[in-house]
XYZ file of C-alpha atoms in Angstrom:
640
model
C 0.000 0.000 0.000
C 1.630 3.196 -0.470
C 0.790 6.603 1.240
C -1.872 7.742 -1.970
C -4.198 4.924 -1.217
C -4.288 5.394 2.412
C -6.307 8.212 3.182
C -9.083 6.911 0.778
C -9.038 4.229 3.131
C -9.028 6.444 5.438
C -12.237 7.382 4.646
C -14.376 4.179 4.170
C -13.397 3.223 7.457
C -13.898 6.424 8.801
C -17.477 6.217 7.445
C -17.817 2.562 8.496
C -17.114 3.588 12.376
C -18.342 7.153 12.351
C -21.895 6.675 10.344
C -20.316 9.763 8.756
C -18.070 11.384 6.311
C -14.532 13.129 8.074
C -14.348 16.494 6.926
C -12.658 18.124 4.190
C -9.927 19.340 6.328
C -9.266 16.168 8.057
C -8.854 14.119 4.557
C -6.419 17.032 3.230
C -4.194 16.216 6.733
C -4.468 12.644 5.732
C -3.462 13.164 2.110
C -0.564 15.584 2.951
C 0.891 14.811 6.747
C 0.072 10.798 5.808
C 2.569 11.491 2.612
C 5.053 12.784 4.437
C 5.570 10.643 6.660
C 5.727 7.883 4.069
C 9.164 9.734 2.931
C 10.865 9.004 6.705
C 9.235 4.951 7.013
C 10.923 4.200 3.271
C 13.783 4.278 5.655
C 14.908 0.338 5.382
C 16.062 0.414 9.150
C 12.182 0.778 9.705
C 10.810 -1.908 7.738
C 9.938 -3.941 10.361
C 7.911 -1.337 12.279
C 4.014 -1.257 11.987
C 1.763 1.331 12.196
C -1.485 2.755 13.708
C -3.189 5.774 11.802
C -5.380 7.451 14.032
C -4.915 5.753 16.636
C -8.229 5.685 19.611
C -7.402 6.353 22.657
C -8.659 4.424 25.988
C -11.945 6.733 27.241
C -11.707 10.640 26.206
C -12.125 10.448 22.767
C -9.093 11.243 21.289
C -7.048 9.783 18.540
C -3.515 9.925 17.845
C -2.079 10.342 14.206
C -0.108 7.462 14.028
C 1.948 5.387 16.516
C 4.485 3.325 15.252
C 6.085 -0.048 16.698
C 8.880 -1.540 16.882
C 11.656 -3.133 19.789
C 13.944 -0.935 21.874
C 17.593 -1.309 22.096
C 16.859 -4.277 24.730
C 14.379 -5.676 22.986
C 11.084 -4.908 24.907
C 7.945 -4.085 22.316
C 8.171 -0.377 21.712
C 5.883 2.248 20.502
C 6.246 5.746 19.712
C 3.316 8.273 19.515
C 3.901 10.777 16.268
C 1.694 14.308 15.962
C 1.792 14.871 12.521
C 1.432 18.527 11.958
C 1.360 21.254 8.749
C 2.387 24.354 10.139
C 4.807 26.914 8.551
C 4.924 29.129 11.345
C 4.176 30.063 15.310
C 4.610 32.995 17.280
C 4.685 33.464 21.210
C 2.128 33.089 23.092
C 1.060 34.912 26.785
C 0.060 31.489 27.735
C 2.214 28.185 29.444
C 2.817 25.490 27.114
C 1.456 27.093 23.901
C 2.581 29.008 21.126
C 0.240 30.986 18.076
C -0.498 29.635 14.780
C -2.600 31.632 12.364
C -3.360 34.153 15.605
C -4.673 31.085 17.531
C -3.202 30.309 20.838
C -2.874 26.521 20.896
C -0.906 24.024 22.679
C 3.214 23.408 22.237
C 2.727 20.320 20.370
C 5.708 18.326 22.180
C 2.934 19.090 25.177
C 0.421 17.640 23.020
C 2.271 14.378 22.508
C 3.175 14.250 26.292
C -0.231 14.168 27.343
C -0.906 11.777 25.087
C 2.151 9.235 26.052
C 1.078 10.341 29.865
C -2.631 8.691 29.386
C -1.393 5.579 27.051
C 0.978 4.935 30.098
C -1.656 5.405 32.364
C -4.972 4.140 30.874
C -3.834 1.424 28.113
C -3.270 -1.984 29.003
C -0.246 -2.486 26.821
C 1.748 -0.154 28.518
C 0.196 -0.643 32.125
C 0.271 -4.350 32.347
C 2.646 -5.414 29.180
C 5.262 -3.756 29.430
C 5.009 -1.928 25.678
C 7.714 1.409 25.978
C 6.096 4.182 24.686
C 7.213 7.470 24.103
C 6.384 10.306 21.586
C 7.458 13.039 19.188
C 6.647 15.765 16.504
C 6.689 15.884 12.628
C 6.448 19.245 11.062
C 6.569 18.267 7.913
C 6.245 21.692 6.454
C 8.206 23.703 9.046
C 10.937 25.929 7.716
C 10.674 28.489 9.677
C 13.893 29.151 11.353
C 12.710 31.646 14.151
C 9.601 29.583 14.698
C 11.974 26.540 15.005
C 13.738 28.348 17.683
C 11.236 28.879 19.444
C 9.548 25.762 19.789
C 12.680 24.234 21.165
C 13.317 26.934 23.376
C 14.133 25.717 26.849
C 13.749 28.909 28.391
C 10.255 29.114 27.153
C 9.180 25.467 27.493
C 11.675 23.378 29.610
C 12.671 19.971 28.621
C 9.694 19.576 26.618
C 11.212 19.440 22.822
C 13.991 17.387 24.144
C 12.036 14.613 26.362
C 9.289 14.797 23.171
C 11.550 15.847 20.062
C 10.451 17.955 16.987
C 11.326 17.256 13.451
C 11.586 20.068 11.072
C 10.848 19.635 6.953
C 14.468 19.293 6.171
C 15.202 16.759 9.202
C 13.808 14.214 7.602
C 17.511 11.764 7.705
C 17.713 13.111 11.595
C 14.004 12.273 12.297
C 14.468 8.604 10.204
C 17.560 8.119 13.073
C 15.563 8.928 15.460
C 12.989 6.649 15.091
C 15.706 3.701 14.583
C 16.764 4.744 17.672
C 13.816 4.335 19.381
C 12.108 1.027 17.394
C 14.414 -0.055 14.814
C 16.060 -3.266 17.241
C 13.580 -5.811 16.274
C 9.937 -6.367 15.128
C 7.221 -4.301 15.703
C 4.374 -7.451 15.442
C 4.348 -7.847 19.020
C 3.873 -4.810 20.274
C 1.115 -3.898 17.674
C -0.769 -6.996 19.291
C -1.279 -5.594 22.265
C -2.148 -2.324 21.775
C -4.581 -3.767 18.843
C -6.149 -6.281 21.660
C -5.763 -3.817 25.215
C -8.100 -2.892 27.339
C -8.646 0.446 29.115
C -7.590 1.037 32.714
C -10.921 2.035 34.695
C -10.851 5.711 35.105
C -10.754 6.682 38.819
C -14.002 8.205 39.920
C -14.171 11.684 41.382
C -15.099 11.114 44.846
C -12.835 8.056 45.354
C -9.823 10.044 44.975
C -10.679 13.379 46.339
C -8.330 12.927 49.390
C -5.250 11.830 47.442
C -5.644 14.965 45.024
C -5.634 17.443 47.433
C -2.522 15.822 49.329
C -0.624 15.723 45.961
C -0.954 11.930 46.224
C -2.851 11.726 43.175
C -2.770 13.660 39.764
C -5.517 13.535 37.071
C -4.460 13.333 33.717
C -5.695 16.225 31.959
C -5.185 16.340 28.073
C -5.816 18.962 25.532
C -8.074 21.611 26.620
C -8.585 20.420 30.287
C -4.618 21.052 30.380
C -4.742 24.121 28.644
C -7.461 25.368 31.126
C -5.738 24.242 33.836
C -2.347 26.392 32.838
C -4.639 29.308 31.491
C -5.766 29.261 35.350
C -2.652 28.889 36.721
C -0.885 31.452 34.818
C -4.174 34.132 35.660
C -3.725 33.774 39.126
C 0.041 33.948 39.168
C -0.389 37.287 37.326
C -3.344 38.617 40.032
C -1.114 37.657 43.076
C 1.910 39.928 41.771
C -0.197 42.645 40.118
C -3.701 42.670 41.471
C -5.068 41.858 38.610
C -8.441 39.951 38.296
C -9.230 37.807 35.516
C -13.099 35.661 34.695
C -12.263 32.148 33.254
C -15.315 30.716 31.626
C -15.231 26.574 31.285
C -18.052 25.284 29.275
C -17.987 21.389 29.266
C -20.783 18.603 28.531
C -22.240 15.798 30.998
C -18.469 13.820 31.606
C -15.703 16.403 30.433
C -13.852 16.446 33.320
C -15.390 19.872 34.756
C -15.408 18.566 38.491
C -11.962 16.837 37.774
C -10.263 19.918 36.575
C -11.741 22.632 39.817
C -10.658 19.792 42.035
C -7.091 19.489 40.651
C -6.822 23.127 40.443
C -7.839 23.175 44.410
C -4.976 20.975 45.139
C -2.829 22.872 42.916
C -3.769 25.782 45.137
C -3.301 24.638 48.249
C 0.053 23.190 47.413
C 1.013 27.059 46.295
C -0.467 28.068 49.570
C -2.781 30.468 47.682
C -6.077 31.511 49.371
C -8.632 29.124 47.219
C -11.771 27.689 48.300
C -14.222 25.685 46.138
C -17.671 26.823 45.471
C -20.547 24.920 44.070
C -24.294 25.509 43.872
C -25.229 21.980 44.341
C -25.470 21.031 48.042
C -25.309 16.925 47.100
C -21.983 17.772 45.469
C -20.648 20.036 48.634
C -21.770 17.942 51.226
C -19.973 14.541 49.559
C -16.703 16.951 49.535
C -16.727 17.783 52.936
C -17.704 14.589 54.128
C -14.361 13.143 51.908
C -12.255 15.817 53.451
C -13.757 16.528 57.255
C -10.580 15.356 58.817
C -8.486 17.753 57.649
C -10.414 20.444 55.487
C -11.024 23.069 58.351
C -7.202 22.998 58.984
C -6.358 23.436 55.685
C -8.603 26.312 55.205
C -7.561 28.358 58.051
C -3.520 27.469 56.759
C -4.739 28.610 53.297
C -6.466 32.103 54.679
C -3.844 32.788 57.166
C -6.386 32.719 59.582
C -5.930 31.505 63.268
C -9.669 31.733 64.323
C -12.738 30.832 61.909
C -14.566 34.348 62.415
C -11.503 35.375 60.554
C -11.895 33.184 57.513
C -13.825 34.919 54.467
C -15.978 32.006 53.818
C -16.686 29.325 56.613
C -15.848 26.310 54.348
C -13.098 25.550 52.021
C -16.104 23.506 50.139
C -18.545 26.185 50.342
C -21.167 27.719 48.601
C -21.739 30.156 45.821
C -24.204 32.731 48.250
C -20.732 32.348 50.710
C -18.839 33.750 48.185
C -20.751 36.499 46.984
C -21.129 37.750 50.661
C -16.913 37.396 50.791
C -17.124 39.584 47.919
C -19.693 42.391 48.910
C -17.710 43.145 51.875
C -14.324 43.131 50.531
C -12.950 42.702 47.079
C -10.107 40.277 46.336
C -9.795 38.365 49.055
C -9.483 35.576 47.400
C -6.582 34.393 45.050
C -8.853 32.236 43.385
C -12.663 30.814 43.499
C -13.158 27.396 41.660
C -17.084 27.635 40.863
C -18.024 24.108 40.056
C -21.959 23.476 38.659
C -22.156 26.927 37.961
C -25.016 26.690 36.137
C -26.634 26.960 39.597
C -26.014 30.191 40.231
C -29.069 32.234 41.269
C -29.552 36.344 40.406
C -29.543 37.545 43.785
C -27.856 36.449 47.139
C -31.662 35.438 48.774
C -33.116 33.652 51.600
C -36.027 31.466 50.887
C -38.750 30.695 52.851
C -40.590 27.566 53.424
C -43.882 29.217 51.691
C -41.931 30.069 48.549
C -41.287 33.626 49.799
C -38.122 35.461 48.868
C -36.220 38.197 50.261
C -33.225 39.329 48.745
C -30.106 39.978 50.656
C -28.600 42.134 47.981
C -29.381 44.302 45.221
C -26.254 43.340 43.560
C -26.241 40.786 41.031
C -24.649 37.586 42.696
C -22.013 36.529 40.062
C -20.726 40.007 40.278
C -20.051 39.511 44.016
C -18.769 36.624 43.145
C -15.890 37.842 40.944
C -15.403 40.672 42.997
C -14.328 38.220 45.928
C -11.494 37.041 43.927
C -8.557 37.741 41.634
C -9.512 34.919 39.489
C -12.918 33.024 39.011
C -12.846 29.661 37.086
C -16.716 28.918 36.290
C -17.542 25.581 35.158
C -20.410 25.172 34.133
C -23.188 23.412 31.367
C -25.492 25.613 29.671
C -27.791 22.737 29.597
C -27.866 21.383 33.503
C -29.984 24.255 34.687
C -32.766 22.348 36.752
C -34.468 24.373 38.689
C -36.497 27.783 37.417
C -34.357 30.884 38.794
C -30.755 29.064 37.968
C -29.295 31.555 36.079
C -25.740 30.358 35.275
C -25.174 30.521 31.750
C -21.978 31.179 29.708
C -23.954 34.485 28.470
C -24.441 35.536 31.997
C -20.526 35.155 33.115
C -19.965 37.089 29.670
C -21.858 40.009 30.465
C -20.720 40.195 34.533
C -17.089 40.299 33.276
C -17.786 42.953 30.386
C -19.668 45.398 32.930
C -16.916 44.871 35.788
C -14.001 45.065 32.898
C -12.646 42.016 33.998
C -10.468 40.330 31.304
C -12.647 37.129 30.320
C -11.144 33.815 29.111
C -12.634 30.930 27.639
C -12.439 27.655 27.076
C -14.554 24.646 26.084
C -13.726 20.903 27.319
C -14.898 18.489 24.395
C -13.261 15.212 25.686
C -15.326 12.474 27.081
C -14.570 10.844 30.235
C -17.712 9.618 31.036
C -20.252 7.389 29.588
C -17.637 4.752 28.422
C -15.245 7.206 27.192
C -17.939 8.155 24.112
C -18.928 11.501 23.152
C -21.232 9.805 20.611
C -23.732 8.861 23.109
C -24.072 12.385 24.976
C -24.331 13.817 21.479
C -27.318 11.199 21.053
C -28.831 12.364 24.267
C -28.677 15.801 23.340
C -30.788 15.362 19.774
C -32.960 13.158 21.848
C -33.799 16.067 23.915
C -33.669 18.481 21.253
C -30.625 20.290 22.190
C -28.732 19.076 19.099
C -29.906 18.837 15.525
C -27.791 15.626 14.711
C -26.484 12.438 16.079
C -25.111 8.791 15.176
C -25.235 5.867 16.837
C -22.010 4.859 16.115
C -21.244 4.411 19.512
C -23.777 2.012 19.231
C -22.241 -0.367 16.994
C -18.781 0.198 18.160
C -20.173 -1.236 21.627
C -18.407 1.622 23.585
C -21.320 1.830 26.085
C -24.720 0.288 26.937
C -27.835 1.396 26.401
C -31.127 -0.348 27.291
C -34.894 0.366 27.318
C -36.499 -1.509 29.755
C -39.976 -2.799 29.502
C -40.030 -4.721 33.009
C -39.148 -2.528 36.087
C -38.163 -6.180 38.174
C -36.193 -6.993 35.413
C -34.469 -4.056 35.476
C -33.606 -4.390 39.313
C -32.456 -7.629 39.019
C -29.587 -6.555 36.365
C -28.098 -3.965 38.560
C -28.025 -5.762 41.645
C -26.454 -8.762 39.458
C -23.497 -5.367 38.132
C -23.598 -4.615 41.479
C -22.385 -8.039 42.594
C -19.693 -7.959 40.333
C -18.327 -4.798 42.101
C -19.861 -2.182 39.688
C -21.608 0.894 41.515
C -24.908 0.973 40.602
C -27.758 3.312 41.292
C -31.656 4.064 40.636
C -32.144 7.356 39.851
C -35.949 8.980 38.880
C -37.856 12.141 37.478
C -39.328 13.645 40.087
C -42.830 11.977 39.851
C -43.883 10.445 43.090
C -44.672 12.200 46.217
C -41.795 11.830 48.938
C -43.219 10.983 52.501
C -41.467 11.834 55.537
C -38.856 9.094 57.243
C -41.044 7.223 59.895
C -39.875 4.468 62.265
C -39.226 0.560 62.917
C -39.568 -1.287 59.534
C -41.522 1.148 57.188
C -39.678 3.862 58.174
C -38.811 4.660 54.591
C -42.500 4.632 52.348
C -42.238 3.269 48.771
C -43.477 6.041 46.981
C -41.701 5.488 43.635
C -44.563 2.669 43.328
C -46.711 2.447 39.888
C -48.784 -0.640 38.373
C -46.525 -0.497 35.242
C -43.566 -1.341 37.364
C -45.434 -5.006 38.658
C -44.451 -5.826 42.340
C -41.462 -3.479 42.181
C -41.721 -0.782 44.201
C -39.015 1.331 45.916
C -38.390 4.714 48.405
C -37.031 8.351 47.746
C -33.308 8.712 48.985
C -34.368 9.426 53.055
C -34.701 12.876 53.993
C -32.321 13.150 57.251
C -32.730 17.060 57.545
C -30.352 19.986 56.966
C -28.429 19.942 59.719
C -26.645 16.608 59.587
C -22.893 16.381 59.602
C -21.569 15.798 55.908
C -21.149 11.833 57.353
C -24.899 10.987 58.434
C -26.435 13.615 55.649
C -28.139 11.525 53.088
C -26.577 12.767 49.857
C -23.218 11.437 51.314
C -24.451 8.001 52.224
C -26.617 7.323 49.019
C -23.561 8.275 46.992
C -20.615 6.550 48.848
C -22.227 3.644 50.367
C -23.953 0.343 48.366
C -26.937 -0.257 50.745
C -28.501 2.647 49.888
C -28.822 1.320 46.533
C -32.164 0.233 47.450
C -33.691 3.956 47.548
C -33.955 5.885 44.324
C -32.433 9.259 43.878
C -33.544 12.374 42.369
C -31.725 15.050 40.264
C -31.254 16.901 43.418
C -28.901 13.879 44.869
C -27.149 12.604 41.463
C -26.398 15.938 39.548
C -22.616 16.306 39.741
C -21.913 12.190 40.389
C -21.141 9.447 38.685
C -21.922 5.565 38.259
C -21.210 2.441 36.757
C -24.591 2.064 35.801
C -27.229 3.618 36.637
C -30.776 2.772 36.419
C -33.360 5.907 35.084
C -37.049 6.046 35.683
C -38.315 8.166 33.352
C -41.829 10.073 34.668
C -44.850 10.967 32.997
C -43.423 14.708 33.134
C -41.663 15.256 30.167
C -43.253 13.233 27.310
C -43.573 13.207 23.277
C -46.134 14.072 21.322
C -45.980 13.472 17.606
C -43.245 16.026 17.024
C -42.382 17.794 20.303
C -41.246 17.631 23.560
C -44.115 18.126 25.893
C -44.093 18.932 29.434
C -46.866 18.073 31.881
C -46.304 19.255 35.373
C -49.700 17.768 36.581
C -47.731 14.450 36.718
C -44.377 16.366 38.528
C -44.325 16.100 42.435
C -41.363 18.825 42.914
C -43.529 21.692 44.691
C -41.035 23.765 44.644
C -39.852 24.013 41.003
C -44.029 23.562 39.922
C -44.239 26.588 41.626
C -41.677 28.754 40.514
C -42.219 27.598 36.989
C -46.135 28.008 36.700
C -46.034 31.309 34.959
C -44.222 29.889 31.940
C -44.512 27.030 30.214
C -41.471 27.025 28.001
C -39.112 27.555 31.010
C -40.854 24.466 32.578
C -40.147 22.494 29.148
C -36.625 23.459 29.264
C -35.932 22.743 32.663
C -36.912 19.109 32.487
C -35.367 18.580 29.262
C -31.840 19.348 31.477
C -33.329 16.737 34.276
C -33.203 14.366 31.981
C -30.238 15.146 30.279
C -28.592 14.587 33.744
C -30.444 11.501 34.476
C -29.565 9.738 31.192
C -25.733 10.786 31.629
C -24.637 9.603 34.797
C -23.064 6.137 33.885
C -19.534 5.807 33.123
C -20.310 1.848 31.666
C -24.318 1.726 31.093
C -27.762 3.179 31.504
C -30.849 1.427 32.011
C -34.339 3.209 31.170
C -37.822 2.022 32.292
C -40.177 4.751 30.577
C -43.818 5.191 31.491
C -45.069 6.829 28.760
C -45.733 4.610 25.535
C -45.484 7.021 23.080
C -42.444 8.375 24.319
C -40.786 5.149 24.869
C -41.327 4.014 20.962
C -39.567 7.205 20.049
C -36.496 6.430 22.114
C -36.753 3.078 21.164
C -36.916 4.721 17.549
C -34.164 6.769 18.084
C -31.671 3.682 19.127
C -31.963 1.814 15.675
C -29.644 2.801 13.461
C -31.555 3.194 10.463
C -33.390 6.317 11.475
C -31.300 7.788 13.681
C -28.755 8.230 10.841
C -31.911 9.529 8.271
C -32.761 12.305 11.061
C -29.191 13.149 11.467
């Protein structure tokens, strides 16, 4: 085969997997990078090497442009991960690890490769359990450029990073050939091929499992792409408010299972190992409590070390996991305070500090917009945050509304947007589904589907359905039932019906099951129930509501989908007469389409909490045949 052929190839088997054509600018990379490095594997001390083009990565969605094989000088299987890029040219950039091409800032690509050889190392069988050696470097096939050369290898600018992960110029072809011998050229590459061609992903590490060991430095996500770029961006904007007082609105949009929660809690740790003043904000009190539960034996310590503060009256905010109404009251009474807030579920922010009264009454506590508070509390303010996950009417945080706050306050404003998929079996593919499903995208495939990257099932027998997560549950897979809110929720009684089961209904047979138990406000984080329904298996047996599961994650989780959001003919319809959440019937009553978009965001929630699977019983008939509808390949691909 030589190098012409391959990216029409290329193509038919990008179709095959995809259910869709690559773009145009993806087949010219293929026809010209692909070429190129066709000219350095002529080389006859690589003929024994084989090669992967476009390589998938374990979970996150990524692929790599080729990785070659091969055996090292000692004869282990070897592989080595090649970027293939066509740039002419970069410039400096005011950001760590990246440089500008074509006046976008974008990463150092020795970083890019890094990351990738990081995860491979970390998350790929072959190189976790087999022993494959992998390492990584650049072709810049079209690079000429002698002062954007220099750059790029600048140590002074970038470290050891184009020596550990080496760049190779257009006319370094011979030097980049030796290379590459140097690396693979001491045997076969069959073996090694094998194995990555037959591994397995490492299990990602869920979020509240390793809270503890991030914040002590014991642990250290791997962040690649733009959740490392983010991460820097952040870095680098509080560096620059500590020495100059300058203040600086970082806006991270991200999808169900991009890593938002992953990225404020690494940036925490970062933090506290800098000994900046950082606390972590979040409107979702599930989320918060489950934090300070992981973290009550040392959290209050920290916090005081962090603010320099010997007594707690002293301390800005109470909590180092706090809340975002905490924050905006740091911030009304004195501005910067903070080196940096991490506001996590953002899109919970409210329009007003407030206190709410059991009636539905509210009485503001300020006249100043909260998020402006907010920002004024600190020199830098990382939102993350889904413009879709609003659940409840008066949510305001949007990536609109963080816009405007930091235009009014002149507050420089960067963005970012997290596209890789951690979640949901690594596979962007099926959140994209989700979102046409719900009408919040106008295409989808279900090429996920056939590629088996993650399970989908539409129950039609509630028992059934039971039956297979307690059997995943067996096998050491965290699994939970989650619900629309549909069923009334009684209070806790006592002795042995202590908990009701309310989630009861005569489509669901002789299953029945309770709400998540109601132990009160003020529980430690320990004994609340939001801690124990999340950490601990026996409370598998009582169903959860968006309230307890937005912001977590599951093996598989179960989803009851209510009578409240169904489909009629053509539409989405919402019917709140079938909707047991008071509260949010209440606020909502005066408008119908904010009630139909709130519960379209429930259920995106719902249906995207499973890292392996998720399992839907749906009430409604008609609304069931359309996601059945929607799951067959035929027709999703004709409405895409």
């Amino acid at each position: 085969m030589d190098a012409g052929t391959l990216p029409g190839l290329l193509k038919k088997r990008f179709e095959v997997i995809e259910g869709e054509a690559p773009s145009s600018g993806e087949q010219q990379s293929w026809k010209h990078s692909l070429r190129a490095l066709a000219e350095v594997l002529r080389d006859e001390r690589l003929c024994r090497s084989e090669i992967f083009v476009e390589l998938w990565m374990p979970m996150g969605g990524r692929r790599c442009d080729a990785v070659l094989t091969g055996r090292e000088p000692e004869g282990a299987p070897a592989a080595v991960v090649v970027e293939l890029k066509q740039w002419t040219s970069v410039g400096k950039s005011p950001w760590r690890e990246e440089v500008v091409v074509m006046n976008d800032s974008r990463r150092h690509p020795s970083a890019q490769v890094k990351g990738y050889v990081d995860y491979l190392r970390y998350y790929h069988s072959a190189f976790v359990q087999e022993g494959v050696h992998i390492t990584g470097c650049v072709w810049l096939h079209a690079m000429e450029d002698v002062r954007a050369i220099a750059l790029l290898r600048d140590p002074d600018a970038f470290g050891d990073l184009a020596r550990e992960y080496p760049l190779f110029m257009k006319r370094e072809l011979g030097r980049f050939a030796q290379w590459l011998q140097e690396q693979l050229g001491h045997g076969e590459g069959t073996r090694a091929a094998h194995l990555i061609a037959t591994g397995r992903p490492r299990p990602s590490e869920k979020l509240l499992d390793m809270v503890v060991q991030t914040i002590h430095g014991e642990f250290e996500w791997r962040l690649l792409d733009v959740q490392r770029q983010a991460y820097l961006r952040i870095i680098t904007a509080v560096e620059e408010g500590r020495a100059h007082g300058t203040r600086t609105v970082v806006l991270i949009k991200g999808g169900p299972g991009t890593g938002k929660s992953v990225l404020a809690l690494q940036l925490l740790a970062h933090g506290a190992r800098k000994s900046w003043r950082v606390i972590h904000a979040t409107g979702s009190q599930a989320f918060q409590t489950n934090l300070q539960g992981k973290t009550l034996a040392f959290a209050a310590n920290l916090h005081k070390q962090l603010q320099g503060a010997r007594f707690k009256k002293e301390l800005p905010v109470d909590e180092l996991f706090c809340t975002f109404s905490e924050v905006a009251k740091a911030g009304a009474r004195q501005g910067q305070v903070l080196d940096l807030t991490v506001a996590d579920e953002a899109h919970r922010l409210w329009e007003f500090r407030r206190l709410k009264f059991p009636n539905g009454t509210i009485r503001h506590l300020s006249d100043t917009p909260m998020i402006e508070e907010v920002i004024s509390a600190s020199h830098v303010t990382a939102f993350f945050l889904d413009d879709h996950q609003a659940v409840r009417a008066g949510e305001i945080g949007h990536s609109d509304v963080v816009r405007e706050a930091a235009k009014r306050m002149g507050v420089r404003l960067v963005e970012l947007e997290l596209d890789i998929q951690f979640r949901c079996g690594g596979s962007d593919g099926y959140v994209q589904w989700v979102d046409m499903l719900l009408g919040f995208s106008p295409q989808a495939d279900l090429s996920w589907k056939t590629r088996e990257e993650y399970e989908v099932t539409v129950e039609t027998d509630m028992a059934r359905m039971d039956r297979r997560l307690r059997t995943l549950q067996h096998q050491n897979y965290r699994c939970r039932i989650i619900a629309g809110y549909c069923w009334s929720w009684s209070p806790v009684g006592t002795g042995a019906t202590r908990l009701v089961h309310d989630v009861k209904d005569k489509r669901f047979g002789d299953w029945s099951a309770p709400w998540i138990e109601k132990t009160g406000q003020g529980r430690k984080p320990l004994d609340n129930q939001y801690y124990r329904w999340a950490n601990e298996d026996a409370y598998y047996e009582q169903v959860g509501s968006i309230y307890s599961v937005q912001g977590f994650e599951f093996d598989h989780v179960g989803v009851i989908w209510g009578e409240d959001l169904v489909w009629r003919t053509d539409r989405w319809v919402a019917d709140l007469s079938k909707n047991k959440d008071k509260t949010f019937k209440r606020d909502v009553r005066t408008s119908e389409a904010e009630a139909l978009a709130k519960l379209r965001n429930v259920y995106r929630v719902l249906l995207t909490r499973g890292t392996r699977g998720t399992h839907v019983f749906i009430l409604d008939a008609e609304t069931r045949a359309h996601v059945e509808s929607l799951l067959r390949v035929g027709l999703a691909r004709q409405l895409a």
